[in-house]
Coordinates of C-alpha atoms in Angstrom, one line a residue:
M1 CA 48.4 -45.2 -130.7
N2 CA 50.7 -45.5 -133.7
T3 CA 53.7 -46.3 -132.9
A4 CA 55.8 -43.6 -131.6
E5 CA 53.0 -42.8 -129.4
L6 CA 52.7 -46.1 -128.2
V7 CA 56.4 -45.7 -127.8
E8 CA 56.0 -42.5 -126.0
L9 CA 53.8 -44.5 -123.5
G10 CA 56.3 -47.3 -121.9
Q11 CA 58.4 -44.2 -122.0
Q12 CA 56.0 -42.2 -120.5
L13 CA 55.7 -45.3 -118.5
R14 CA 58.7 -45.8 -117.2
V15 CA 60.0 -42.2 -116.4
D16 CA 57.3 -42.5 -113.6
S17 CA 57.9 -46.2 -112.3
V18 CA 61.4 -44.3 -111.6
R19 CA 59.1 -41.0 -109.9
A20 CA 57.9 -43.2 -108.0
A21 CA 60.3 -45.1 -106.4
A22 CA 62.6 -42.7 -106.0
A23 CA 59.8 -40.3 -103.9
A24 CA 59.1 -43.6 -101.9
G25 CA 63.0 -44.6 -101.4
S26 CA 62.1 -48.1 -102.2
G27 CA 61.0 -50.2 -104.5
H28 CA 61.0 -52.2 -107.6
P29 CA 61.1 -50.4 -110.5
T30 CA 63.7 -52.1 -112.6
S31 CA 61.2 -55.0 -113.0
S32 CA 58.6 -52.4 -114.9
M33 CA 60.3 -50.6 -116.8
S34 CA 61.3 -54.2 -118.8
A35 CA 57.5 -54.1 -119.0
A36 CA 56.8 -50.4 -119.9
D37 CA 56.0 -50.9 -123.6
L38 CA 53.7 -54.2 -122.9
M39 CA 51.8 -52.1 -120.9
A40 CA 51.6 -49.8 -123.1
V41 CA 50.3 -51.0 -125.7
L42 CA 47.4 -53.1 -123.5
L43 CA 46.6 -50.0 -122.7
A44 CA 46.2 -47.8 -125.2
N45 CA 45.0 -50.5 -127.7
H46 CA 43.6 -54.2 -126.5
F47 CA 42.4 -53.5 -122.9
R48 CA 38.1 -52.3 -122.9
S49 CA 37.4 -51.0 -119.5
D50 CA 35.6 -48.7 -117.9
F51 CA 37.5 -47.1 -115.6
E52 CA 34.7 -44.9 -113.4
R53 CA 32.5 -47.9 -113.4
P54 CA 35.5 -50.5 -111.9
E55 CA 32.5 -53.3 -111.4
H56 CA 30.8 -52.7 -115.3
P57 CA 30.6 -56.4 -115.8
G58 CA 31.9 -55.7 -119.1
N59 CA 35.0 -54.7 -118.0
D60 CA 37.8 -56.4 -118.9
R61 CA 40.7 -57.5 -116.2
F62 CA 43.9 -57.4 -115.1
I63 CA 46.0 -59.0 -113.4
L64 CA 50.2 -58.2 -112.2
S65 CA 50.9 -61.1 -110.6
K66 CA 54.4 -60.6 -110.5
G67 CA 52.7 -57.5 -108.0
H68 CA 56.4 -56.4 -107.1
A69 CA 56.1 -54.1 -110.2
S70 CA 53.4 -52.1 -108.5
P71 CA 55.1 -48.5 -109.6
L72 CA 54.1 -49.4 -113.7
L73 CA 50.5 -50.5 -112.9
Y74 CA 50.8 -46.9 -110.3
A75 CA 51.9 -45.3 -113.7
A76 CA 48.7 -46.6 -116.2
Y77 CA 46.2 -45.6 -113.0
K78 CA 47.4 -42.2 -113.9
A79 CA 47.7 -42.3 -117.9
V80 CA 44.0 -43.5 -117.6
G81 CA 43.2 -40.5 -115.2
A82 CA 41.8 -42.9 -112.4
I83 CA 44.8 -41.2 -109.9
D84 CA 47.3 -37.6 -110.4
D85 CA 50.7 -37.5 -110.1
A86 CA 50.7 -35.8 -106.6
E87 CA 49.4 -39.5 -105.9
L88 CA 51.3 -41.6 -107.3
L89 CA 54.0 -39.8 -105.6
T90 CA 53.2 -40.9 -102.8
F91 CA 54.1 -44.3 -103.7
R92 CA 54.4 -46.4 -100.3
K93 CA 53.6 -44.0 -98.1
L94 CA 51.5 -44.0 -95.1
G95 CA 48.2 -44.2 -95.5
S96 CA 48.7 -44.5 -99.4
R97 CA 46.1 -46.4 -101.5
L98 CA 49.5 -47.0 -103.6
E99 CA 51.2 -49.9 -101.3
G100 CA 53.9 -51.4 -102.4
H101 CA 51.7 -54.2 -103.7
P102 CA 48.3 -54.2 -105.2
T103 CA 46.0 -54.7 -103.0
P104 CA 42.2 -54.4 -104.0
R105 CA 41.2 -53.5 -100.4
R106 CA 42.8 -50.1 -101.7
L107 CA 42.8 -49.9 -104.8
P108 CA 38.8 -51.3 -106.6
W109 CA 41.2 -51.3 -109.8
V110 CA 42.6 -54.3 -109.2
E111 CA 41.5 -57.9 -109.1
T112 CA 43.3 -59.6 -106.6
A113 CA 46.4 -58.6 -103.9
T114 CA 49.6 -60.0 -106.0
G115 CA 53.3 -60.2 -104.1
S116 CA 53.8 -63.9 -103.3
L117 CA 54.5 -65.2 -106.6
G118 CA 52.7 -67.7 -108.8
Q119 CA 49.5 -66.3 -107.4
G120 CA 47.7 -63.9 -110.6
L121 CA 47.7 -66.4 -112.8
P122 CA 45.2 -69.2 -110.8
V123 CA 43.8 -66.8 -109.8
G124 CA 42.8 -65.4 -113.8
V125 CA 41.5 -69.0 -114.3
G126 CA 39.0 -68.1 -111.4
I127 CA 37.5 -64.9 -113.6
A128 CA 38.5 -66.5 -116.2
L129 CA 36.6 -69.8 -115.6
S130 CA 33.7 -66.8 -114.1
G131 CA 34.0 -64.9 -117.8
K132 CA 33.3 -68.4 -120.2
R133 CA 30.8 -70.2 -117.8
L134 CA 28.7 -67.9 -115.9
D135 CA 28.7 -63.9 -116.3
H136 CA 29.5 -64.8 -120.3
T137 CA 29.3 -60.7 -120.8
G138 CA 32.5 -61.0 -123.3
Y139 CA 35.0 -59.8 -121.1
R140 CA 39.3 -60.9 -121.7
V141 CA 41.6 -61.6 -118.3
W142 CA 44.8 -60.5 -119.0
V143 CA 47.9 -61.9 -116.9
L144 CA 50.7 -60.1 -116.2
C145 CA 53.8 -63.0 -115.3
G146 CA 56.7 -62.2 -114.6
D147 CA 60.0 -64.5 -115.5
S148 CA 60.7 -66.1 -112.0
E149 CA 57.6 -66.8 -111.0
M150 CA 57.8 -69.3 -113.6
A151 CA 59.7 -71.8 -111.5
E152 CA 55.9 -72.0 -109.3
G153 CA 54.4 -74.8 -109.7
S154 CA 50.8 -73.0 -108.8
V155 CA 52.1 -71.0 -112.5
W156 CA 51.5 -74.3 -114.2
E157 CA 48.3 -76.0 -112.9
A158 CA 47.0 -73.0 -113.1
A159 CA 48.1 -73.6 -116.5
E160 CA 47.1 -76.8 -116.7
H161 CA 43.5 -75.9 -115.7
A162 CA 43.6 -73.3 -118.1
G163 CA 44.4 -75.3 -121.5
H164 CA 41.7 -77.8 -120.1
E165 CA 39.0 -76.3 -119.5
H166 CA 39.2 -74.4 -123.1
L167 CA 39.8 -70.5 -121.8
D168 CA 40.3 -68.5 -125.2
N169 CA 39.2 -65.5 -122.8
L170 CA 42.6 -65.4 -121.0
T171 CA 45.8 -64.3 -122.0
A172 CA 49.3 -64.6 -119.6
I173 CA 51.9 -62.3 -121.1
V174 CA 55.4 -63.4 -119.4
D175 CA 58.0 -60.4 -118.3
V176 CA 61.1 -62.6 -119.3
N177 CA 63.2 -60.0 -118.7
R178 CA 66.3 -62.9 -117.0
L179 CA 67.2 -61.6 -114.4
G180 CA 65.9 -62.7 -111.1
Q181 CA 66.0 -61.3 -107.2
R182 CA 69.2 -62.7 -107.2
G183 CA 71.3 -63.3 -109.9
P184 CA 69.9 -64.7 -113.5
T185 CA 66.5 -67.0 -113.5
R186 CA 66.9 -70.9 -114.4
H187 CA 65.6 -70.6 -118.0
G188 CA 67.1 -66.9 -118.5
H189 CA 66.2 -65.2 -122.4
D190 CA 65.8 -68.9 -123.8
L191 CA 62.0 -67.7 -124.9
D192 CA 61.0 -71.0 -126.2
A193 CA 61.3 -73.3 -122.8
Y194 CA 58.5 -71.5 -121.7
A195 CA 57.0 -71.4 -125.0
R196 CA 57.1 -75.4 -124.6
R197 CA 55.9 -75.9 -121.5
F198 CA 53.0 -73.4 -122.2
Q199 CA 52.2 -75.3 -124.9
A200 CA 52.0 -79.0 -123.5
F201 CA 49.1 -77.3 -121.3
G202 CA 47.5 -76.6 -124.4
W203 CA 47.8 -72.7 -125.0
H204 CA 49.1 -71.2 -128.1
T205 CA 52.2 -69.4 -127.4
V206 CA 52.9 -65.9 -128.5
E207 CA 57.2 -65.2 -129.2
I208 CA 58.1 -61.9 -129.8
D209 CA 60.6 -58.4 -128.7
G210 CA 59.4 -57.0 -125.8
H211 CA 60.2 -53.7 -126.1
D212 CA 59.1 -53.9 -130.4
V213 CA 55.4 -52.8 -130.0
D214 CA 54.6 -53.1 -133.6
A215 CA 55.0 -56.3 -132.3
I216 CA 53.4 -56.1 -128.7
D217 CA 50.5 -55.1 -130.5
R218 CA 50.2 -58.1 -133.2
A219 CA 50.9 -60.5 -130.1
Y220 CA 47.4 -58.8 -128.4
G221 CA 46.0 -59.2 -131.7
E222 CA 46.3 -62.7 -132.8
A223 CA 45.4 -63.1 -128.5
R224 CA 41.9 -61.9 -128.5
S225 CA 41.5 -64.2 -131.9
T226 CA 42.0 -67.7 -130.7
T227 CA 39.3 -69.5 -129.4
G228 CA 39.6 -72.9 -127.6
Q229 CA 42.9 -72.0 -126.0
P230 CA 44.5 -70.0 -124.2
T231 CA 47.2 -67.5 -125.1
A232 CA 51.0 -67.7 -123.0
I233 CA 52.8 -63.8 -125.2
I234 CA 56.9 -64.7 -124.1
A235 CA 58.4 -61.3 -124.5
R236 CA 61.8 -61.2 -124.6
T237 CA 62.5 -57.3 -122.4
L238 CA 65.8 -55.6 -120.7
K239 CA 65.2 -55.3 -116.7
G240 CA 65.7 -51.9 -116.5
K241 CA 64.8 -50.6 -119.9
G242 CA 66.1 -47.9 -121.4
V243 CA 69.2 -46.6 -118.6
A244 CA 72.7 -47.8 -118.3
A245 CA 73.5 -48.3 -115.8
V246 CA 70.6 -51.0 -114.8
E247 CA 69.5 -52.4 -117.5
D248 CA 70.4 -56.0 -117.5
R249 CA 72.2 -55.5 -115.0
E250 CA 72.4 -57.8 -111.5
G251 CA 72.1 -56.4 -108.2
Q252 CA 70.2 -54.1 -109.4
H253 CA 66.6 -55.6 -107.8
G254 CA 64.0 -53.9 -105.9
K255 CA 65.4 -50.6 -104.7
P256 CA 65.2 -47.3 -106.2
L257 CA 67.6 -45.8 -109.4
P258 CA 70.4 -44.9 -107.8
E259 CA 70.8 -41.6 -109.7
A260 CA 67.0 -41.4 -110.7
E261 CA 66.9 -37.9 -111.8
E262 CA 70.0 -39.1 -114.7
A263 CA 67.7 -41.6 -115.3
I264 CA 64.5 -39.6 -116.2
A265 CA 67.0 -36.8 -118.3
E266 CA 68.2 -40.2 -119.9
L267 CA 64.3 -41.6 -120.7
G268 CA 63.3 -38.3 -122.3
G269 CA 62.0 -36.3 -119.5
P270 CA 58.8 -36.5 -117.9
R271 CA 55.6 -37.0 -119.9
D272 CA 51.6 -36.1 -119.5
L273 CA 50.5 -38.4 -122.4
R274 CA 46.8 -39.4 -121.2
V275 CA 45.2 -43.0 -122.6
R276 CA 41.6 -42.9 -123.9
V277 CA 41.1 -46.7 -122.7
H278 CA 38.4 -48.6 -125.2
E279 CA 34.7 -48.8 -123.9
P280 CA 33.7 -52.4 -123.5
P281 CA 30.9 -53.8 -124.5
T282 CA 27.5 -53.2 -123.0
A283 CA 26.6 -56.3 -120.6
R284 CA 24.8 -57.1 -117.4
M285 CA 25.7 -59.3 -114.8
L286 CA 23.5 -62.3 -114.8
H287 CA 23.3 -64.2 -111.3
A288 CA 20.3 -66.3 -112.3
V289 CA 18.2 -66.9 -109.1
H290 CA 16.5 -69.8 -108.3
G291 CA 13.6 -69.9 -106.7
D292 CA 12.6 -67.2 -104.9
G293 CA 16.0 -67.2 -102.0
R294 CA 14.8 -69.2 -99.4
I295 CA 16.8 -72.3 -98.0
E296 CA 15.2 -75.5 -97.0
L297 CA 17.6 -77.4 -95.8
P298 CA 18.1 -80.8 -94.7
R299 CA 16.2 -82.2 -92.0
F300 CA 17.4 -84.8 -90.3
D301 CA 15.4 -86.5 -87.4
K302 CA 17.5 -87.9 -84.6
A303 CA 14.9 -91.3 -84.2
E304 CA 15.0 -91.9 -88.1
H305 CA 18.9 -91.7 -88.2
E306 CA 19.6 -93.5 -85.2
K307 CA 23.2 -94.7 -86.7
G308 CA 24.0 -90.5 -86.6
V309 CA 25.2 -89.2 -90.3
A310 CA 28.0 -88.0 -91.0
T311 CA 29.0 -84.1 -91.0
R312 CA 30.3 -84.3 -94.1
D313 CA 27.3 -85.4 -96.1
A314 CA 25.6 -83.0 -94.6
Y315 CA 28.1 -80.2 -95.6
G316 CA 26.8 -82.0 -99.3
Q317 CA 22.9 -82.0 -99.0
A318 CA 23.1 -78.3 -96.8
L319 CA 25.2 -77.5 -100.5
T320 CA 23.2 -78.8 -103.3
A321 CA 19.7 -77.1 -101.3
L322 CA 21.2 -73.7 -100.4
G323 CA 22.2 -74.0 -104.6
S324 CA 18.7 -74.0 -105.0
A325 CA 18.0 -71.6 -103.1
R326 CA 20.0 -69.1 -104.0
G327 CA 21.8 -68.6 -107.6
D328 CA 25.3 -67.2 -107.3
V329 CA 25.8 -70.0 -104.8
V330 CA 29.4 -72.0 -106.4
A331 CA 31.5 -75.6 -105.3
L332 CA 34.4 -76.4 -106.4
D333 CA 36.4 -79.9 -105.2
G334 CA 39.9 -80.9 -105.6
E335 CA 38.8 -83.9 -107.5
V336 CA 37.4 -85.9 -103.7
G337 CA 33.6 -85.6 -104.5
D338 CA 33.0 -87.7 -103.7
S339 CA 34.7 -88.0 -99.7
T340 CA 33.7 -83.6 -99.7
R341 CA 29.7 -84.9 -100.4
A342 CA 30.1 -81.8 -102.8
E343 CA 29.5 -84.3 -106.0
L344 CA 25.2 -83.6 -103.9
F345 CA 25.8 -79.9 -105.8
A346 CA 27.1 -81.2 -108.8
K347 CA 24.1 -83.7 -110.0
E348 CA 22.0 -80.5 -109.0
H349 CA 23.8 -77.8 -110.2
P350 CA 26.6 -78.2 -112.7
D351 CA 26.6 -75.3 -113.9
R352 CA 27.8 -74.2 -111.1
Y353 CA 30.5 -76.8 -110.0
F354 CA 34.2 -76.8 -110.5
E355 CA 35.9 -80.0 -111.0
C356 CA 39.6 -79.2 -110.2
Y357 CA 41.9 -82.0 -109.6
I358 CA 44.5 -82.2 -107.3
A359 CA 45.9 -79.0 -107.9
E360 CA 44.5 -77.3 -104.4
Q361 CA 46.5 -74.3 -105.3
Q362 CA 44.8 -73.6 -108.1
M363 CA 41.5 -74.6 -105.9
V364 CA 41.9 -72.1 -104.1
G365 CA 42.8 -69.4 -106.5
A366 CA 39.8 -70.2 -108.4
A367 CA 37.9 -69.0 -105.2
V368 CA 39.2 -65.8 -105.5
G369 CA 38.7 -65.6 -108.8
L370 CA 34.9 -66.2 -108.7
A371 CA 34.7 -64.4 -105.8
S372 CA 36.1 -61.1 -107.0
R373 CA 33.1 -61.2 -110.2
G374 CA 30.5 -61.7 -107.6
W375 CA 29.7 -65.6 -106.9
V376 CA 29.8 -67.1 -103.5
P377 CA 32.4 -69.5 -103.9
Y378 CA 32.3 -72.7 -101.6
A379 CA 35.9 -74.6 -102.0
A380 CA 36.0 -78.6 -100.6
T381 CA 39.1 -80.8 -100.0
F382 CA 40.6 -82.9 -97.4
A383 CA 41.2 -80.6 -94.4
S384 CA 44.9 -81.8 -93.7
F385 CA 45.5 -81.2 -98.4
L386 CA 44.5 -77.6 -97.3
T387 CA 47.5 -77.0 -96.2
R388 CA 48.9 -76.7 -99.5
A389 CA 46.4 -73.3 -100.5
H390 CA 48.0 -71.9 -97.2
D391 CA 49.4 -68.9 -99.3
F392 CA 46.8 -69.1 -101.1
I393 CA 44.5 -68.1 -98.2
R394 CA 46.3 -65.6 -96.8
M395 CA 46.9 -64.2 -100.1
A396 CA 43.3 -64.6 -100.4
A397 CA 42.9 -62.3 -96.8
V398 CA 44.6 -60.1 -98.0
S399 CA 42.8 -59.9 -100.8
G400 CA 39.6 -59.4 -98.9
S401 CA 38.3 -62.1 -100.1
G402 CA 34.8 -63.4 -99.8
I403 CA 35.3 -67.5 -100.0
N404 CA 34.6 -70.9 -97.8
L405 CA 36.8 -73.4 -97.5
V406 CA 35.4 -77.0 -96.5
G407 CA 38.2 -79.1 -95.0
S408 CA 36.3 -82.9 -94.5
H409 CA 38.1 -86.2 -92.8
A410 CA 39.3 -84.2 -89.7
G411 CA 41.3 -85.8 -87.2
V412 CA 42.7 -89.4 -86.3
A413 CA 39.1 -90.1 -85.8
I414 CA 38.5 -90.8 -89.6
G415 CA 41.3 -94.1 -89.0
E416 CA 42.6 -96.8 -91.1
D417 CA 44.2 -93.6 -93.8
G418 CA 46.5 -93.0 -91.5
P419 CA 48.6 -89.8 -90.0
S420 CA 49.1 -88.7 -94.0
Q421 CA 45.3 -87.4 -94.7
M422 CA 44.5 -86.9 -91.0
G423 CA 44.2 -83.2 -91.0
L424 CA 45.3 -82.0 -87.7
E425 CA 46.5 -79.1 -88.2
D426 CA 44.0 -76.6 -89.8
L427 CA 41.9 -75.3 -87.3
A428 CA 46.2 -73.3 -86.3
M429 CA 46.5 -72.2 -89.7
M430 CA 42.4 -71.4 -90.7
R431 CA 42.9 -69.2 -87.2
S432 CA 46.0 -67.5 -88.2
V433 CA 44.8 -66.1 -91.0
Y434 CA 43.7 -62.8 -90.4
G435 CA 39.6 -62.0 -90.5
S436 CA 38.5 -65.1 -91.0
T437 CA 36.0 -67.9 -89.2
V438 CA 36.2 -71.1 -88.4
L439 CA 33.5 -73.1 -87.6
Y440 CA 33.6 -77.3 -86.2
P441 CA 30.7 -78.1 -86.3
C442 CA 29.3 -82.0 -84.4
D443 CA 25.9 -83.1 -85.3
A444 CA 23.5 -82.7 -88.8
N445 CA 21.8 -80.3 -88.0
Q446 CA 24.0 -78.1 -87.3
T447 CA 26.0 -79.0 -90.2
A448 CA 23.9 -78.0 -92.3
R449 CA 22.7 -74.7 -90.2
L450 CA 26.7 -73.1 -90.7
V451 CA 26.9 -74.2 -94.0
A452 CA 23.9 -71.8 -94.5
E453 CA 25.3 -69.5 -91.6
M454 CA 28.5 -68.9 -93.6
A455 CA 27.9 -67.7 -97.3
G456 CA 26.3 -64.3 -96.0
L457 CA 30.1 -63.5 -93.8
E458 CA 32.7 -61.8 -94.5
G459 CA 36.1 -62.5 -94.9
I460 CA 37.9 -66.6 -95.1
R461 CA 35.1 -68.6 -94.0
Y462 CA 35.6 -72.8 -93.3
L463 CA 34.5 -75.4 -92.0
R464 CA 35.5 -78.6 -90.5
T465 CA 34.2 -81.8 -91.4
S466 CA 34.4 -85.2 -89.7
R467 CA 34.6 -88.9 -92.3
G468 CA 32.4 -90.9 -89.4
A469 CA 28.9 -90.4 -89.1
G470 CA 27.9 -89.4 -85.8
P471 CA 24.2 -88.9 -83.5
V472 CA 21.6 -86.8 -84.4
I473 CA 22.1 -84.7 -81.4
Y474 CA 20.3 -80.9 -82.1
G475 CA 16.5 -80.4 -83.4
P476 CA 16.3 -78.9 -87.1
D477 CA 15.6 -75.8 -86.2
E478 CA 17.8 -74.9 -83.9
E479 CA 19.6 -72.1 -84.9
F480 CA 23.7 -70.9 -84.2
P481 CA 24.9 -68.2 -83.9
V482 CA 28.5 -67.3 -85.3
G483 CA 30.4 -66.9 -82.1
G484 CA 28.1 -68.8 -79.9
S485 CA 28.4 -71.8 -78.1
K486 CA 26.3 -74.4 -76.4
V487 CA 26.2 -75.3 -72.8
L488 CA 24.9 -79.5 -74.0
R489 CA 24.8 -79.9 -69.9
S490 CA 24.5 -78.0 -66.5
S491 CA 24.1 -78.3 -63.4
E492 CA 24.2 -76.1 -59.6
R493 CA 26.1 -78.5 -59.0
D494 CA 29.5 -78.5 -61.2
R495 CA 32.7 -79.3 -60.8
L496 CA 34.1 -79.4 -64.2
T497 CA 33.5 -77.8 -67.6
I498 CA 34.4 -79.9 -70.9
V499 CA 34.7 -78.1 -73.5
A500 CA 34.7 -80.2 -77.2
A501 CA 33.7 -79.6 -80.8
G502 CA 33.3 -82.1 -83.9
V503 CA 33.6 -85.7 -82.7
T504 CA 35.0 -85.0 -79.4
V505 CA 31.7 -83.5 -77.9
H506 CA 30.2 -86.9 -78.4
E507 CA 33.0 -88.6 -77.1
A508 CA 32.7 -85.7 -74.3
L509 CA 29.1 -86.1 -73.7
K510 CA 29.7 -90.1 -72.3
A511 CA 32.9 -89.2 -70.5
A512 CA 30.0 -86.4 -68.6
D513 CA 27.1 -89.2 -68.2
A514 CA 30.4 -91.5 -66.5
L515 CA 31.3 -88.9 -64.3
R516 CA 27.7 -88.1 -63.2
D517 CA 27.5 -92.0 -62.1
E518 CA 30.0 -91.6 -60.1
G519 CA 28.4 -88.2 -58.9
V520 CA 30.3 -86.1 -60.1
Q521 CA 28.1 -82.9 -62.4
V522 CA 30.2 -81.4 -65.1
R523 CA 29.5 -79.1 -67.6
V524 CA 29.5 -80.1 -71.3
I525 CA 30.1 -76.9 -74.1
D526 CA 30.2 -77.6 -77.8
L527 CA 32.2 -74.2 -79.6
Y528 CA 31.2 -75.5 -82.5
S529 CA 32.1 -71.3 -83.6
V530 CA 36.3 -71.4 -82.2
K531 CA 37.1 -68.2 -83.7
P532 CA 35.1 -66.1 -83.5
V533 CA 34.7 -67.9 -79.2
D534 CA 32.2 -68.0 -77.4
R535 CA 34.1 -65.6 -74.7
P536 CA 30.9 -64.5 -72.2
T537 CA 29.8 -68.6 -72.0
L538 CA 32.9 -69.8 -71.6
R539 CA 34.5 -66.9 -68.6
Q540 CA 30.7 -68.1 -66.6
A541 CA 31.8 -71.8 -66.6
A542 CA 35.1 -70.9 -65.8
E543 CA 33.4 -68.8 -63.0
E544 CA 31.1 -71.3 -61.4
T545 CA 32.7 -74.2 -61.8
G546 CA 37.0 -73.6 -61.3
C547 CA 38.2 -75.4 -64.2
L548 CA 38.5 -75.5 -67.6
L549 CA 38.9 -78.8 -69.8
T550 CA 39.0 -78.5 -73.7
V551 CA 39.5 -82.0 -75.7
E552 CA 40.3 -81.9 -79.5
D553 CA 40.6 -83.5 -82.2
H554 CA 43.4 -81.4 -83.5
H555 CA 47.3 -81.1 -82.8
E556 CA 47.3 -78.9 -78.7
E557 CA 49.0 -75.7 -80.5
G558 CA 46.5 -73.5 -82.0
G559 CA 43.7 -75.9 -81.9
I560 CA 40.6 -75.7 -79.5
G561 CA 42.3 -75.9 -76.2
D562 CA 44.7 -71.9 -77.2
A563 CA 41.3 -70.6 -78.8
V564 CA 39.3 -70.5 -75.4
L565 CA 42.2 -69.4 -74.5
D566 CA 42.1 -66.3 -76.1
A567 CA 39.0 -65.6 -74.0
F568 CA 40.8 -64.4 -70.7
T569 CA 43.6 -62.4 -73.2
D570 CA 41.4 -59.2 -71.4
G571 CA 43.7 -58.9 -68.1
R572 CA 41.3 -61.0 -66.0
P573 CA 43.3 -64.4 -63.6
V574 CA 43.5 -67.2 -66.1
P575 CA 41.1 -70.1 -65.1
R576 CA 42.4 -73.5 -64.1
L577 CA 42.8 -75.1 -68.0
V578 CA 44.0 -78.4 -69.1
R579 CA 44.6 -79.7 -72.9
L580 CA 43.1 -82.9 -74.2
A581 CA 44.5 -82.7 -77.9
V582 CA 46.3 -85.3 -80.6
R583 CA 50.1 -84.7 -78.4
T584 CA 51.8 -88.1 -80.9
M585 CA 51.8 -89.1 -84.5
P586 CA 49.3 -91.6 -85.1
G587 CA 48.7 -94.3 -87.1
S588 CA 46.2 -96.3 -88.8
A589 CA 44.2 -98.4 -86.7
S590 CA 40.1 -97.8 -86.1
P591 CA 38.1 -94.6 -85.3
D592 CA 37.7 -96.0 -81.9
E593 CA 41.1 -97.5 -80.6
S594 CA 42.1 -93.7 -82.5
L595 CA 40.6 -91.0 -80.3
H596 CA 41.5 -93.8 -77.5
A597 CA 45.1 -93.9 -78.6
A598 CA 45.2 -90.5 -78.6
G599 CA 43.7 -89.7 -75.4
I600 CA 40.1 -88.0 -76.4
D601 CA 38.2 -90.5 -76.2
A602 CA 35.0 -90.8 -73.7
E603 CA 36.9 -93.1 -71.0
S604 CA 40.3 -90.3 -71.8
I605 CA 38.2 -87.7 -70.8
A606 CA 36.6 -89.2 -68.4
A607 CA 39.2 -89.6 -66.8
A608 CA 41.0 -86.2 -66.3
G609 CA 38.1 -85.8 -65.4
R610 CA 38.5 -87.6 -62.0
L611 CA 42.0 -85.8 -61.6
L612 CA 40.7 -82.5 -61.8
V613 CA 38.3 -83.3 -59.2
E614 CA 40.0 -84.8 -56.7
E615 CA 37.3 -88.0 -57.2
A616 CA 40.4 -90.6 -58.6
V617 CA 40.2 -94.2 -57.1
V618 CA 42.8 -96.4 -57.4
R619 CA 42.1 -99.7 -58.1

């Protein structure tokens, strides 16, 4: 399009943004109006996509990181003919695909859910990494950011990562409209303040007037021709551009224009321009396939591993085997690969390994980006550090993203490192995520099976692994279906059921053996699937033994005890339920001392069991 046509298209996008918000009675038209010219030029002259084939591997990828400006995105979809005017006016209404903030669950052209600011660029980095290192199809990634979200640390994690990886297929467009929700942003219209920061991380920067369509056009061309560096286009804009009553005025954020019809007239009235987006280059997705796809998982023999095997070791070995069988599996780690054992995958499959350093938000964001391109990511760090990325995990669920997360060094069982390294909240965090699967294996063979099982699941999958070596109690051919459990001790005379997972399974077995020697039969259930939980087995145990005792290396809120309680929320009577968990702030000690101090070791379990069956003996 020429200059005059681009100006008209920008005005159309503004008008349609105002119309959509007016029809909804809510929304963010002023935030959309500031970026309308940026969107118009991108769409008409630089973006390459087949909107009828959103899965086309050569399509450029666009992320609206300032997701509240969704009216602008939907106006753009109308301009390319992806939606019609009638659908545009369903914005924010029940059942509409055009939600207040865009999600890929609703619209096939949306790469990732946005709205929680600071996440678009990290996910964009993941997509750009896929294009640069894996797909090799030549697509570009364009991310439209707001200036307010530049205050988020996750943006700068992404900026540093993109610079380090020389992602010249990535362009960040920063809409510097000066105004946030409650007033001016930190840097206002100081474009150089943003440029200096991006330059420090190795980016090429271009500062422009964001309402000069010719300058925007040149900037996009410069970004496309820049090699060896990502590009940040920093555009000075005005919030509410084009309508005097709201232009560059405070107090107009997040609300429809007060006189919409007058505003539309001031903008020149509705238009019906149609944009023919450039076709993407011919390309096909190349996910290399190794072997015949059959997985040869590691096998851990009880006799050969008398000293036990750490489940984190089994994770690394199993993931490496999975990567050999499936060319679509990729691994990410937060610079602790020697501890999580992701380094085993890195040595065998270096082309599909992504070192994210100590930047957990970027790690999860990159995993979401890679998943959007069809890869199956496994991202690992210490369980305690994943809490930093909870908002990214939550938003990944909103996106419907399929990612595998692995938290190692869980619980007080890690010992001497102390409470800063102990993951004691992770089960609660991950269980609360919509549609998540939460797994906590207790031995090496179980871990290996579950690592492979995770690859075929939907949604967010979480595997909790342990630092120390534990006994091998299962054979290598044992099956562990998600949603199941294993009954490890059982008799017709059981008077109590102990429910455990991970390290506490071994403590529970010791306690059960000690109680049996005292004449008290106890059932033991290995609840390796914490979500979904094995309701039938738990209900049967409650009916047959009358009491459940849960024991977990986790805080009592939201962990295994609560997962077990969920099995009895269908209206049936809740059985007698006693929970052992970490209730005090732990300190540095040996693993055995830490378990004992928390009251979750075999001695503590046996003592609780005696009390529950009224077998306590006064000595």
